[in-house]
Short mmCIF file of C-alpha atoms in Angstrom, two decimals:
data_model
loop_
_atom_site.label_atom_id
_atom_site.label_comp_id
_atom_site.label_asym_id
_atom_site.label_seq_id
_atom_site.Cartn_x
_atom_site.Cartn_y
_atom_site.Cartn_z
CA UNK D 8 74.08 22.83 64.87
CA UNK D 9 77.45 20.80 63.39
CA UNK D 10 79.25 21.43 59.60
CA UNK D 11 78.18 17.47 59.19
CA UNK D 12 74.92 18.43 60.10
CA UNK D 13 74.63 21.96 58.09
CA UNK D 14 75.73 20.07 54.82
CA UNK D 15 73.57 17.23 56.12
CA UNK D 16 70.27 19.53 56.00
CA UNK D 17 71.15 21.24 52.88
CA UNK D 18 71.74 18.20 51.24
CA UNK D 19 68.09 17.59 52.12
CA UNK D 20 66.41 20.80 50.60
CA UNK D 21 68.23 20.78 47.52
CA UNK D 22 66.73 17.33 47.25
CA UNK D 23 63.82 18.35 47.50
CA UNK D 24 63.48 21.57 46.08
CA UNK D 25 64.76 19.54 42.48
CA UNK D 26 62.01 17.28 43.44
CA UNK D 27 59.49 20.22 43.07
CA UNK D 28 61.01 21.63 40.50
CA UNK D 29 60.42 17.50 38.66
CA UNK D 30 57.48 17.61 39.65
CA UNK D 31 55.99 21.67 38.21
CA UNK D 32 57.72 20.72 35.01
CA UNK D 33 55.91 17.73 34.73
CA UNK D 34 52.23 18.30 35.89
CA UNK D 35 52.32 21.91 32.65
CA UNK D 36 53.50 19.51 31.23
CA UNK D 37 50.31 17.43 31.32
CA UNK D 38 48.62 20.23 31.10
CA UNK D 39 49.66 21.52 28.17
CA UNK D 40 49.26 17.31 26.77
CA UNK D 41 45.61 17.50 27.72
CA UNK D 42 44.48 20.54 25.67
CA UNK D 43 46.07 19.03 22.99
CA UNK D 44 43.90 15.54 23.43
CA UNK D 45 40.57 17.43 23.56
CA UNK D 46 41.14 19.30 20.41
CA UNK D 47 42.20 16.26 18.68
CA UNK D 48 39.16 14.57 20.18
CA UNK D 49 36.87 17.36 19.00
CA UNK D 50 38.78 17.28 15.99
CA UNK D 51 37.57 13.22 14.60
CA UNK D 52 34.34 13.66 15.89
CA UNK D 53 34.02 17.16 12.73
CA UNK D 54 35.56 14.94 10.33
CA UNK D 55 34.03 11.64 11.29
CA UNK D 56 31.94 10.40 8.34
CA UNK D 57 28.31 10.42 8.71
CA UNK D 58 25.24 12.90 9.85
CA UNK D 59 25.00 12.17 13.57
CA UNK D 60 21.78 13.33 13.19
CA UNK D 61 20.35 10.91 10.89
CA UNK D 62 22.29 8.38 13.53
CA UNK D 63 19.39 10.13 15.93
CA UNK D 64 16.38 11.21 15.05
CA UNK D 65 16.17 7.79 12.39
CA UNK D 66 15.33 7.82 9.14
CA UNK D 67 11.75 8.90 9.98
CA UNK D 68 12.44 12.17 12.11
CA UNK D 69 15.24 12.87 10.25
CA UNK D 70 13.64 13.82 6.73
CA UNK D 71 11.36 16.37 8.98
CA UNK D 72 13.71 19.68 8.22
CA UNK D 73 11.69 21.44 11.83
CA UNK D 74 12.40 18.15 14.20
CA UNK D 75 16.23 18.60 12.31
CA UNK D 76 16.81 21.97 12.60
CA UNK D 77 15.12 21.84 16.02
CA UNK D 78 17.65 18.58 16.66
CA UNK D 79 20.87 20.74 15.62
CA UNK D 80 19.95 23.96 17.80
CA UNK D 81 20.02 21.91 21.00
CA UNK D 82 23.48 20.26 20.64
CA UNK D 83 25.18 23.30 18.81
CA UNK D 84 25.42 21.29 15.84
CA UNK D 85 23.91 24.68 13.76
CA UNK D 86 27.27 26.76 14.82
CA UNK D 87 30.43 26.13 13.36
CA UNK D 88 32.99 24.70 14.48
CA UNK D 89 35.61 26.96 16.35
CA UNK D 90 32.37 28.35 17.94
CA UNK D 91 31.10 24.72 19.17
CA UNK D 92 35.28 24.21 20.19
CA UNK D 93 35.09 26.89 22.20
CA UNK D 94 31.54 26.80 23.70
CA UNK D 95 32.61 23.21 24.69
CA UNK D 96 36.17 24.52 26.70
CA UNK D 97 33.94 26.74 28.18
CA UNK D 98 31.32 24.78 29.78
CA UNK D 99 33.92 22.00 30.57
CA UNK D 100 35.70 24.04 32.84
CA UNK D 101 32.45 24.36 34.56
CA UNK D 102 32.04 20.56 34.92
CA UNK D 103 29.35 20.09 32.06
CA UNK D 104 30.68 16.96 28.75
CA UNK D 105 27.36 18.51 27.42
CA UNK D 106 24.30 15.77 27.17
CA UNK D 107 24.26 12.78 25.51
CA UNK D 108 22.54 12.30 21.92
CA UNK D 109 21.74 8.17 23.01
CA UNK D 110 21.00 8.14 26.94
CA UNK D 111 19.75 11.76 26.49
CA UNK D 112 21.73 12.08 30.09
CA UNK D 113 24.04 14.77 31.32
CA UNK D 114 27.50 13.12 30.03
CA UNK D 115 28.84 13.13 32.92
CA UNK D 116 26.64 11.12 35.00
CA UNK D 117 27.20 8.26 32.29
CA UNK D 118 30.75 8.30 32.37
CA UNK D 119 30.57 8.51 36.25
CA UNK D 120 28.94 4.98 35.89
CA UNK D 121 31.35 3.49 33.66
CA UNK D 122 34.46 4.46 34.79
CA UNK D 123 34.24 2.98 37.69
CA UNK D 124 32.96 -0.11 35.56
CA UNK D 125 35.75 -0.41 33.88
CA UNK D 126 38.53 0.54 36.62
CA UNK D 127 37.22 -2.41 39.02
CA UNK D 128 38.23 -4.67 36.48
CA UNK D 129 41.50 -3.19 35.36
CA UNK D 130 42.29 -2.68 39.02
CA UNK D 131 42.36 -6.52 39.69
CA UNK D 132 43.33 -7.44 36.66
CA UNK D 133 46.32 -5.70 37.00
CA UNK D 134 47.16 -6.17 40.95
CA UNK D 135 47.18 -10.60 39.91
CA UNK D 136 49.03 -9.77 37.03
CA UNK D 137 51.73 -8.31 38.41
CA UNK D 138 51.82 -10.63 41.18
CA UNK D 139 52.33 -13.45 38.91
CA UNK D 140 54.74 -12.15 36.83
CA UNK D 141 57.19 -10.92 38.64
CA UNK D 142 57.07 -14.16 40.70
CA UNK D 143 56.96 -15.99 36.91
CA UNK D 144 59.42 -13.40 35.51
CA UNK D 145 61.43 -13.59 38.50
CA UNK D 146 61.97 -17.34 37.96
CA UNK D 147 62.38 -17.93 34.55
CA UNK D 148 65.26 -15.22 35.18
CA UNK D 149 66.98 -16.84 37.81
CA UNK D 150 66.92 -20.09 35.90
CA UNK D 151 67.59 -18.65 32.64
CA UNK D 152 68.38 -21.65 30.13
CA UNK D 153 67.10 -24.38 32.12
CA UNK D 154 63.65 -26.50 31.74
CA UNK D 155 61.70 -23.61 34.03
CA UNK D 156 62.89 -20.89 31.70
CA UNK D 157 61.36 -22.51 29.14
CA UNK D 158 58.58 -23.46 30.46
CA UNK D 159 57.86 -20.16 31.20
CA UNK D 160 58.83 -18.57 28.03
CA UNK D 161 56.47 -20.61 26.70
CA UNK D 162 53.12 -20.39 28.41
CA UNK D 163 53.55 -16.60 27.93
CA UNK D 164 53.90 -16.76 23.86
CA UNK D 165 50.17 -18.89 24.29
CA UNK D 166 49.18 -16.24 26.56
CA UNK D 167 49.86 -13.54 23.95
CA UNK D 168 48.55 -15.49 20.81
CA UNK D 169 45.40 -16.00 22.31
CA UNK D 170 43.04 -14.06 21.29
CA UNK D 171 41.82 -12.07 23.73
CA UNK D 172 37.97 -11.95 22.49
CA UNK D 173 38.05 -15.86 22.10
CA UNK D 174 39.28 -16.18 25.79
CA UNK D 175 36.37 -14.44 26.94
CA UNK D 176 34.57 -16.34 24.49
CA UNK D 177 35.65 -19.44 26.25
CA UNK D 178 35.98 -18.79 29.61
CA UNK D 179 32.33 -18.05 29.67
CA UNK D 180 31.28 -21.10 28.28
CA UNK D 181 33.50 -23.50 30.50
CA UNK D 182 33.39 -21.95 33.58
CA UNK D 183 29.98 -20.06 33.59
CA UNK D 184 28.10 -22.26 30.51
CA UNK D 185 29.11 -25.38 31.75
CA UNK D 186 30.76 -25.94 34.56
CA UNK D 187 28.45 -22.85 36.88
CA UNK D 188 31.75 -22.72 38.67
CA UNK D 189 31.42 -17.65 39.06
CA UNK D 190 28.59 -15.76 37.88
CA UNK D 191 28.25 -15.23 33.83
CA UNK D 192 27.02 -11.41 32.78
CA UNK D 193 26.75 -7.65 34.39
CA UNK D 194 28.11 -6.76 37.45
CA UNK D 195 26.01 -8.12 40.08
CA UNK D 196 23.23 -10.63 40.15
CA UNK D 197 19.54 -8.78 39.49
CA UNK D 198 18.77 -9.82 43.40
CA UNK D 199 21.13 -7.74 44.73
CA UNK D 200 20.91 -3.98 45.44
CA UNK D 201 23.91 -2.34 44.44
CA UNK D 202 25.56 -0.30 47.26
CA UNK D 203 25.48 3.19 47.88
CA UNK D 204 28.16 4.48 46.35
CA UNK D 205 31.24 5.09 48.00
CA UNK D 206 34.67 4.41 45.90
CA UNK D 207 32.42 3.34 42.22
CA UNK D 208 34.08 -0.53 43.11
CA UNK D 209 30.99 -2.80 43.96
CA UNK D 210 33.09 -5.01 45.90
CA UNK D 211 34.90 -2.39 48.09
CA UNK D 212 31.73 -0.72 48.44
CA UNK D 213 29.79 -3.27 49.77
CA UNK D 214 32.30 -4.53 52.05
CA UNK D 215 32.48 -0.73 53.42
CA UNK D 216 28.13 -1.18 53.82
CA UNK D 217 29.50 -4.66 55.62
CA UNK D 218 27.11 -6.49 52.44
CA UNK D 219 29.33 -10.25 52.06
CA UNK D 220 26.44 -10.95 50.10
CA UNK D 221 26.86 -8.44 47.79
CA UNK D 222 30.94 -8.77 48.18
CA UNK D 223 30.93 -12.44 46.84
CA UNK D 224 28.32 -11.30 44.34
CA UNK D 225 29.73 -8.75 42.86
CA UNK D 226 33.02 -10.88 43.52
CA UNK D 227 31.78 -13.88 41.75
CA UNK D 228 30.51 -11.45 38.34
CA UNK D 229 34.25 -9.63 38.54
CA UNK D 230 36.09 -13.13 38.02
CA UNK D 231 35.71 -13.80 34.19
CA UNK D 232 36.98 -10.26 32.70
CA UNK D 233 39.53 -10.42 35.78
CA UNK D 234 41.11 -13.14 34.62
CA UNK D 235 40.39 -12.71 30.77
CA UNK D 236 42.62 -9.67 30.77
CA UNK D 237 45.16 -10.80 32.94
CA UNK D 238 46.09 -14.06 30.80
CA UNK D 239 47.59 -11.10 28.26
CA UNK D 240 48.85 -9.22 30.75
CA UNK D 241 50.45 -11.43 32.69
CA UNK D 242 52.24 -12.44 29.66
CA UNK D 243 53.77 -9.38 28.58
CA UNK D 244 54.81 -8.73 31.90
CA UNK D 245 56.68 -11.46 32.79
CA UNK D 246 58.32 -11.47 30.09
CA UNK D 247 59.27 -8.08 30.70
CA UNK D 248 60.14 -9.12 33.78
CA UNK D 249 61.89 -11.49 32.98
CA UNK D 250 64.29 -9.32 30.81
CA UNK D 251 65.01 -6.44 33.52
CA UNK D 252 66.07 -9.16 35.62
CA UNK D 253 68.28 -10.93 33.49
CA UNK D 254 69.88 -7.44 32.96
CA UNK D 255 70.34 -6.30 36.46
CA UNK D 256 71.51 -10.41 37.16
CA UNK D 257 74.62 -9.49 35.52
CA UNK D 258 75.39 -6.00 36.63
CA UNK D 259 78.09 -5.90 39.36
CA UNK D 260 77.02 -5.21 41.97
CA UNK D 261 74.55 -8.21 42.17
CA UNK D 262 76.86 -10.31 41.08
CA UNK D 263 79.09 -8.61 44.13
CA UNK D 264 76.10 -10.04 46.33
CA UNK D 265 76.39 -13.41 45.67
CA UNK D 266 79.70 -13.87 45.77
CA UNK D 267 79.00 -12.94 49.53
CA UNK D 268 77.67 -15.59 49.74
CA UNK D 269 73.76 -14.45 50.42
CA UNK D 270 71.09 -15.83 50.12
CA UNK D 271 69.04 -16.39 46.67
CA UNK D 272 66.24 -15.21 47.24
CA UNK D 273 68.23 -11.77 49.68
CA UNK D 274 69.89 -11.15 46.20
CA UNK D 275 66.49 -11.45 44.39
CA UNK D 276 64.77 -9.42 46.27
CA UNK D 277 67.49 -6.98 48.60
CA UNK D 278 69.01 -6.23 45.01
CA UNK D 279 67.62 -7.95 41.74
CA UNK D 280 64.11 -6.12 42.62
CA UNK D 281 64.78 -3.15 43.74
CA UNK D 282 66.94 -2.44 40.72
CA UNK D 283 65.11 -4.02 38.19
CA UNK D 284 61.47 -1.85 39.73
CA UNK D 285 61.66 1.26 37.01
CA UNK D 286 61.12 -0.27 34.00
CA UNK D 287 59.00 -2.57 35.40
CA UNK D 288 56.96 0.42 37.15
CA UNK D 289 56.87 2.09 32.87
CA UNK D 290 55.50 -1.09 31.35
CA UNK D 291 52.71 -1.72 34.38
CA UNK D 292 51.61 1.96 34.18
CA UNK D 293 51.07 1.54 30.01
CA UNK D 294 48.90 -1.87 30.13
CA UNK D 295 47.34 -0.88 33.11
CA UNK D 296 46.24 2.60 30.50
CA UNK D 297 45.94 -0.04 28.10
CA UNK D 298 43.17 -2.21 30.19
CA UNK D 299 41.62 0.54 31.20
CA UNK D 300 40.85 1.86 26.97
CA UNK D 301 41.24 -1.21 25.74
CA UNK D 302 38.39 -3.40 27.31
CA UNK D 303 35.91 -3.21 24.75
CA UNK D 304 35.33 -6.87 23.24
CA UNK D 305 35.84 -8.24 27.45
CA UNK D 306 32.63 -5.94 28.21
CA UNK D 307 31.40 -6.95 25.23
CA UNK D 308 30.31 -10.29 25.80
CA UNK D 309 30.19 -10.64 29.83
CA UNK D 310 27.58 -7.76 29.41
CA UNK D 311 29.77 -5.47 31.77
CA UNK D 312 28.58 -1.26 31.54
CA UNK D 313 32.15 0.07 30.98
CA UNK D 314 33.53 2.72 29.73
CA UNK D 315 34.04 0.57 26.87
CA UNK D 316 30.68 -0.96 26.12
CA UNK D 317 29.31 2.80 26.31
CA UNK D 318 32.37 4.49 23.64
CA UNK D 319 31.21 1.64 21.45
CA UNK D 320 28.15 2.23 21.81
CA UNK D 321 28.38 6.11 21.91
CA UNK D 322 31.09 5.52 18.26
CA UNK D 323 28.14 3.67 16.94
CA UNK D 324 25.49 6.23 17.39
CA UNK D 325 27.78 8.96 16.52
CA UNK D 326 27.61 10.48 19.58
CA UNK D 327 29.20 13.62 19.85
CA UNK D 328 29.45 14.80 22.96
CA UNK D 329 29.88 10.88 24.29
CA UNK D 330 32.45 10.76 22.25
CA UNK D 331 34.21 13.25 22.91
CA UNK D 332 33.84 12.46 26.99
CA UNK D 333 35.19 9.01 26.68
CA UNK D 334 38.53 10.46 24.42
CA UNK D 335 38.75 13.14 27.21
CA UNK D 336 38.36 11.16 30.35
CA UNK D 337 41.14 8.07 28.61
CA UNK D 338 43.79 10.99 27.22
CA UNK D 339 43.22 11.99 31.29
CA UNK D 340 43.42 8.49 32.29
CA UNK D 341 46.53 8.26 30.44
CA UNK D 342 47.76 11.47 31.52
CA UNK D 343 47.41 10.48 35.31
CA UNK D 344 49.13 7.19 35.02
CA UNK D 345 52.38 8.80 33.09
CA UNK D 346 52.37 11.25 35.70
CA UNK D 347 51.94 8.59 39.00
CA UNK D 348 55.04 6.90 37.10
CA UNK D 349 56.99 10.07 36.51
CA UNK D 350 56.92 10.77 40.05
CA UNK D 351 57.91 7.58 41.13
CA UNK D 352 60.70 7.28 38.67
CA UNK D 353 61.93 10.81 40.67
CA UNK D 354 61.21 9.81 44.15
CA UNK D 355 62.95 6.59 43.87
CA UNK D 356 66.08 7.90 41.56
CA UNK D 357 67.60 11.08 41.95
CA UNK D 358 69.28 10.85 38.13
CA UNK D 359 65.82 11.23 36.50
CA UNK D 360 64.88 15.07 38.92
CA UNK D 361 68.22 16.17 36.98
CA UNK D 362 67.57 15.23 33.71
#
């Protein structure tokens, strides 16, 4: 092995060790944050006003002391708060989030149905939003100050200004009630049998099972929720992409590439978008987390049985274990997204690993 090869090998190994240390630090930080999320979520369910026993049993049953005592004992509400917390943590390590007071089913089972439902619309919404935002934002930046830029900026401003729930109602009335172009509510039609669970995403599961009828039906039900969620996200991402691309276009290496006579498309794809990728990646992670945790109104309009609907019903009925489970899931989602973004940062930019 020559000296040059030996130096190159040591450099690669050093880079790999640096990346592993970077990932280890992020993993440890995520575990600490997860415990903090669990502690805060559990504490909020303790201090929340209202009586969960009365909310679950109703006025009649809650007036019977024996029924109330049995209910409190069943759900551990007769124990001190610190005992309830450590018991909850112990059960959590066994994959047990308790039993929902509202549905009577294990919270894990309820979340296993709700999370994929929300994840499906959020996944397609972020894919559509990112694709459209990159095109519009890059076009607006490249034609800075021209008519195209002004039109894109006005359109994104309108998209940011329109309330999501109002857009959901409008699209439902127009495309389903009036035009009958797409299906209106739920994940699939009542005449369609849900596919065998593989991923939890109906469109993917129907495809994997070779059911084209079910796939098109599920896609039809997805169209409006994805459209509504995408509009606001497209507006947000487009403005950010435009700003990030403008910053890169003003850098020396981008100017040098244009001065060499390279085509605008090659400069944008080969230089500008690569340079603007890191800040865009951060906002995409935040936007995806927001889509997963903020779909309550959209799910309510389209009767979508997702995490937002489950969280709303749990909060309305003071279902403490269900609320804690939702808070934990949302926290884990954000931690995973942030961890993935951090890892991609470390892979794409070696300076992040050393910071």
